[in-house]
Amino acid sequence: MARIDLNVPFAQKDDAKRLGARWDGDRKVWYVPDGVNPGAFGRWLPALPDINVRASNYFIAQSETHCWKCRELTQVFGFILPSGHEALEPDDEEDDRDVWYRHDEPTILNYVTELLPAVANRIKTMTRHYRVDFSKTTGSSYWMNHCEACGMKQGDFELFCEPDGAFFPMDEQAASQIVLQTFSEPFGGCADTSYGDHLFDSMRRT
């Protein structure tokens, strides 16, 4: 289970510490470590979005594509979760109940509708062209790429679901054009997941 960051006022830090919270000096935040029941920290829990995927760390993937509107080359971004991430899925034994299921292979996310605030802030520091917008095609809003030249929306289907799309490489050469930046911090979001041979090992790490 991914750790949970807390909103602890300075005056209450000793109370949080006594309950088992730990201090992350790099990020300047108190958090609930793995294995500790978060129930005791209710007064400090942040308001979180509904999520169906989570992980203790994640990648932001960067590639490029030609804008379908102006044909200029533009940078595009996405999220990849490593093996060991968890996804909320229907319980095989109880149809009306979802359970967290651990996956032993990576997944690339698409149609991301929710992100933990820390993750949203992280992607915002990398680009202003990946943001929430409304899609007439899906009739919904999600985090999507926009052309750096003309500002046109770049839909997730073409980038993530079409073979030879920016994030759907069909050979090792194409996969090597995708650059992965690793973030050793919790990920949480609501998104579609995609499994299969996406040639993750051939993508470049920074």
C-alpha positions as a Markdown table, in Angstrom:
| # | Residue | x | y | z |
|---|---|---|---|---|
| 1 | Met | 0.0 | 0.0 | 0.0 |
| 2 | Ala | 1.3 | 3.5 | -0.9 |
| 3 | Arg | 2.1 | 5.8 | 2.0 |
| 4 | Ile | -0.4 | 8.5 | 2.9 |
| 5 | Asp | 0.8 | 12.1 | 3.4 |
| 6 | Leu | -0.8 | 14.1 | 6.3 |
| 7 | Asn | -1.7 | 17.8 | 6.9 |
| 8 | Val | -0.3 | 18.1 | 10.4 |
| 9 | Pro | -0.1 | 21.6 | 11.9 |
| 10 | Phe | 3.2 | 22.3 | 13.7 |
| 11 | Ala | 1.5 | 22.5 | 17.1 |
| 12 | Gln | 0.2 | 18.9 | 16.6 |
| 13 | Lys | 3.4 | 17.3 | 15.3 |
| 14 | Asp | 4.1 | 15.5 | 18.6 |
| 15 | Asp | 0.7 | 13.9 | 18.6 |
| 16 | Ala | 1.1 | 12.6 | 15.1 |
| 17 | Lys | 4.6 | 11.3 | 16.0 |
| 18 | Arg | 3.2 | 9.4 | 19.0 |
| 19 | Leu | 0.6 | 7.7 | 16.8 |
| 20 | Gly | 3.3 | 6.4 | 14.4 |
| 21 | Ala | 3.6 | 9.2 | 11.8 |
| 22 | Arg | 7.0 | 9.8 | 10.3 |
| 23 | Trp | 8.6 | 13.0 | 9.1 |
| 24 | Asp | 9.9 | 13.2 | 5.5 |
| 25 | Gly | 12.6 | 15.8 | 5.7 |
| 26 | Asp | 13.0 | 16.1 | 1.9 |
| 27 | Arg | 9.4 | 16.8 | 1.2 |
| 28 | Lys | 8.7 | 18.6 | 4.5 |
| 29 | Val | 5.6 | 16.5 | 5.3 |
| 30 | Trp | 4.4 | 14.0 | 7.9 |
| 31 | Tyr | 3.1 | 10.7 | 6.5 |
| 32 | Val | 1.7 | 7.3 | 7.5 |
| 33 | Pro | 4.3 | 4.7 | 6.8 |
| 34 | Asp | 3.5 | 1.3 | 5.3 |
| 35 | Gly | 2.1 | -1.1 | 7.8 |
| 36 | Val | 0.5 | 1.5 | 10.1 |
| 37 | Asn | -3.3 | 1.8 | 10.2 |
| 38 | Pro | -4.2 | 5.2 | 8.9 |
| 39 | Gly | -7.5 | 5.2 | 10.9 |
| 40 | Ala | -5.9 | 7.0 | 13.8 |
| 41 | Phe | -4.8 | 9.9 | 11.7 |
| 42 | Gly | -8.3 | 10.9 | 10.5 |
| 43 | Arg | -8.0 | 14.6 | 11.6 |
| 44 | Trp | -4.9 | 15.1 | 9.4 |
| 45 | Leu | -5.9 | 13.1 | 6.4 |
| 46 | Pro | -6.2 | 15.3 | 3.2 |
| 47 | Ala | -9.3 | 15.3 | 1.1 |
| 48 | Leu | -8.3 | 12.9 | -1.6 |
| 49 | Pro | -9.9 | 12.3 | -5.0 |
| 50 | Asp | -11.5 | 9.0 | -5.8 |
| 51 | Ile | -8.7 | 6.7 | -7.1 |
| 52 | Asn | -8.6 | 3.2 | -8.7 |
| 53 | Val | -4.8 | 2.9 | -9.2 |
| 54 | Arg | -2.0 | 3.5 | -6.7 |
| 55 | Ala | 1.7 | 2.8 | -6.3 |
| 56 | Ser | 4.6 | 3.7 | -4.0 |
| 57 | Asn | 6.5 | 5.2 | -7.0 |
| 58 | Tyr | 5.9 | 6.0 | -10.6 |
| 59 | Phe | 7.3 | 7.2 | -13.9 |
| 60 | Ile | 6.4 | 10.2 | -16.0 |
| 61 | Ala | 6.9 | 9.2 | -19.6 |
| 62 | Gln | 7.8 | 11.8 | -22.2 |
| 63 | Ser | 7.7 | 11.4 | -26.0 |
| 64 | Glu | 6.8 | 13.4 | -29.1 |
| 65 | Thr | 4.3 | 13.4 | -31.8 |
| 66 | His | 3.1 | 15.4 | -34.8 |
| 67 | Cys | 0.0 | 17.5 | -33.9 |
| 68 | Trp | -2.9 | 16.2 | -35.9 |
| 69 | Lys | -4.1 | 19.8 | -36.5 |
| 70 | Cys | -1.0 | 21.9 | -37.3 |
| 71 | Arg | 1.5 | 19.0 | -38.0 |
| 72 | Glu | 4.1 | 20.6 | -35.8 |
| 73 | Leu | 6.2 | 18.3 | -33.5 |
| 74 | Thr | 5.1 | 18.5 | -29.9 |
| 75 | Gln | 6.2 | 17.0 | -26.6 |
| 76 | Val | 3.6 | 14.7 | -25.0 |
| 77 | Phe | 3.5 | 13.1 | -21.5 |
| 78 | Gly | 1.9 | 10.2 | -19.6 |
| 79 | Phe | 2.2 | 8.1 | -16.5 |
| 80 | Ile | 3.6 | 4.6 | -16.2 |
| 81 | Leu | 3.3 | 2.5 | -12.9 |
| 82 | Pro | 5.9 | -0.2 | -12.2 |
| 83 | Ser | 5.2 | -3.8 | -11.3 |
| 84 | Gly | 3.8 | -4.0 | -7.8 |
| 85 | His | 1.2 | -1.3 | -8.3 |
| 86 | Glu | -2.3 | -1.9 | -7.2 |
| 87 | Ala | -5.6 | -1.5 | -9.1 |
| 88 | Leu | -9.1 | -1.5 | -7.7 |
| 89 | Glu | -11.0 | -4.3 | -9.4 |
| 90 | Pro | -14.3 | -6.3 | -8.8 |
| 91 | Asp | -14.1 | -9.1 | -6.2 |
| 92 | Asp | -14.4 | -12.5 | -7.9 |
| 93 | Glu | -16.4 | -13.7 | -4.9 |
| 94 | Glu | -18.6 | -10.7 | -4.3 |
| 95 | Asp | -19.9 | -8.9 | -7.4 |
| 96 | Asp | -20.9 | -5.7 | -5.5 |
| 97 | Arg | -17.4 | -5.2 | -3.9 |
| 98 | Asp | -14.1 | -4.0 | -5.3 |
| 99 | Val | -10.7 | -5.0 | -3.9 |
| 100 | Trp | -7.2 | -3.8 | -4.4 |
| 101 | Tyr | -5.3 | -6.2 | -6.7 |
| 102 | Arg | -1.5 | -6.2 | -7.0 |
| 103 | His | -0.1 | -6.4 | -10.5 |
| 104 | Asp | 3.2 | -8.0 | -11.3 |
| 105 | Glu | 3.7 | -6.1 | -14.6 |
| 106 | Pro | 3.9 | -2.4 | -15.4 |
| 107 | Thr | 0.9 | -0.5 | -16.7 |
| 108 | Ile | 0.6 | 2.6 | -18.8 |
| 109 | Leu | -2.3 | 4.9 | -17.8 |
| 110 | Asn | -4.7 | 6.6 | -20.1 |
| 111 | Tyr | -7.8 | 8.7 | -19.7 |
| 112 | Val | -6.6 | 10.0 | -16.3 |
| 113 | Thr | -9.5 | 11.8 | -14.6 |
| 114 | Glu | -8.1 | 12.2 | -11.1 |
| 115 | Leu | -4.6 | 12.6 | -9.6 |
| 116 | Leu | -3.4 | 13.0 | -6.1 |
| 117 | Pro | -2.5 | 16.7 | -5.5 |
| 118 | Ala | 1.2 | 16.0 | -5.2 |
| 119 | Val | 1.3 | 14.1 | -8.5 |
| 120 | Ala | -0.7 | 16.8 | -10.2 |
| 121 | Asn | 1.8 | 19.4 | -8.9 |
| 122 | Arg | 4.6 | 17.3 | -10.1 |
| 123 | Ile | 3.4 | 17.1 | -13.7 |
| 124 | Lys | 2.7 | 20.8 | -13.7 |
| 125 | Thr | 6.3 | 21.5 | -13.0 |
| 126 | Met | 7.3 | 19.6 | -16.1 |
| 127 | Thr | 4.8 | 21.0 | -18.6 |
| 128 | Arg | 1.8 | 23.3 | -18.9 |
| 129 | His | 0.5 | 21.5 | -21.9 |
| 130 | Tyr | -0.7 | 18.4 | -20.0 |
| 131 | Arg | -3.8 | 19.5 | -18.2 |
| 132 | Val | -7.5 | 18.7 | -17.6 |
| 133 | Asp | -9.7 | 19.5 | -20.6 |
| 134 | Phe | -13.1 | 18.4 | -22.0 |
| 135 | Ser | -13.2 | 15.8 | -24.8 |
| 136 | Lys | -16.2 | 15.9 | -27.1 |
| 137 | Thr | -15.2 | 12.4 | -28.3 |
| 138 | Thr | -15.6 | 10.9 | -24.9 |
| 139 | Gly | -18.0 | 13.4 | -23.5 |
| 140 | Ser | -15.8 | 13.8 | -20.4 |
| 141 | Ser | -12.9 | 15.7 | -18.9 |
| 142 | Tyr | -9.5 | 14.1 | -18.3 |
| 143 | Trp | -5.8 | 15.0 | -18.2 |
| 144 | Met | -4.7 | 15.4 | -21.8 |
| 145 | Asn | -1.8 | 16.6 | -23.8 |
| 146 | His | -2.1 | 19.8 | -25.9 |
| 147 | Cys | 0.1 | 20.9 | -28.9 |
| 148 | Glu | 2.9 | 23.2 | -27.8 |
| 149 | Ala | 2.5 | 25.1 | -31.1 |
| 150 | Cys | -1.2 | 25.6 | -31.6 |
| 151 | Gly | -2.7 | 24.5 | -28.3 |
| 152 | Met | -4.9 | 21.8 | -29.9 |
| 153 | Lys | -6.0 | 18.9 | -27.7 |
| 154 | Gln | -4.2 | 15.6 | -28.4 |
| 155 | Gly | -6.6 | 12.8 | -27.6 |
| 156 | Asp | -5.5 | 9.8 | -25.5 |
| 157 | Phe | -6.8 | 7.2 | -28.0 |
| 158 | Glu | -4.3 | 8.2 | -30.7 |
| 159 | Leu | -1.4 | 8.5 | -28.3 |
| 160 | Phe | -1.9 | 5.5 | -26.0 |
| 161 | Cys | -4.3 | 3.0 | -27.8 |
| 162 | Glu | -3.3 | 3.2 | -31.5 |
| 163 | Pro | -0.3 | 1.0 | -32.5 |
| 164 | Asp | 2.6 | 3.2 | -33.3 |
| 165 | Gly | 1.1 | 6.0 | -31.2 |
| 166 | Ala | 3.6 | 8.0 | -29.1 |
| 167 | Phe | 3.1 | 5.6 | -26.1 |
| 168 | Phe | 2.3 | 2.5 | -28.0 |
| 169 | Pro | 5.7 | 1.5 | -29.5 |
| 170 | Met | 5.7 | -1.5 | -31.9 |
| 171 | Asp | 9.5 | -2.1 | -31.8 |
| 172 | Glu | 12.5 | -1.5 | -29.6 |
| 173 | Gln | 13.6 | 1.5 | -31.7 |
| 174 | Ala | 10.3 | 3.3 | -31.1 |
| 175 | Ala | 10.3 | 2.4 | -27.4 |
| 176 | Ser | 13.7 | 4.0 | -27.0 |
| 177 | Gln | 12.2 | 7.3 | -28.0 |
| 178 | Ile | 10.2 | 7.3 | -24.8 |
| 179 | Val | 12.0 | 8.9 | -21.8 |
| 180 | Leu | 11.0 | 7.8 | -18.3 |
| 181 | Gln | 11.7 | 10.0 | -15.3 |
| 182 | Thr | 11.4 | 8.2 | -11.9 |
| 183 | Phe | 9.6 | 9.6 | -8.9 |
| 184 | Ser | 10.1 | 7.8 | -5.6 |
| 185 | Glu | 6.8 | 9.1 | -4.1 |
| 186 | Pro | 3.3 | 7.8 | -3.8 |
| 187 | Phe | 1.0 | 7.8 | -6.9 |
| 188 | Gly | -2.8 | 7.7 | -6.8 |
| 189 | Gly | -5.2 | 8.4 | -9.6 |
| 190 | Cys | -8.3 | 7.4 | -11.4 |
| 191 | Ala | -7.5 | 6.1 | -14.9 |
| 192 | Asp | -7.8 | 3.3 | -17.4 |
| 193 | Thr | -4.9 | 0.8 | -17.3 |
| 194 | Ser | -3.2 | -1.0 | -20.2 |
| 195 | Tyr | -1.2 | -4.2 | -19.9 |
| 196 | Gly | 0.8 | -6.2 | -22.4 |
| 197 | Asp | 4.1 | -5.9 | -24.2 |
| 198 | His | 4.8 | -2.1 | -24.3 |
| 199 | Leu | 8.6 | -2.7 | -24.4 |
| 200 | Phe | 9.2 | -1.0 | -21.1 |
| 201 | Asp | 12.7 | -2.3 | -20.9 |
| 202 | Ser | 13.7 | -0.5 | -24.1 |
| 203 | Met | 12.4 | 2.9 | -22.8 |
| 204 | Arg | 15.1 | 5.3 | -21.7 |
| 205 | Arg | 15.5 | 6.1 | -17.9 |
| 206 | Thr | 16.8 | 9.5 | -16.7 |
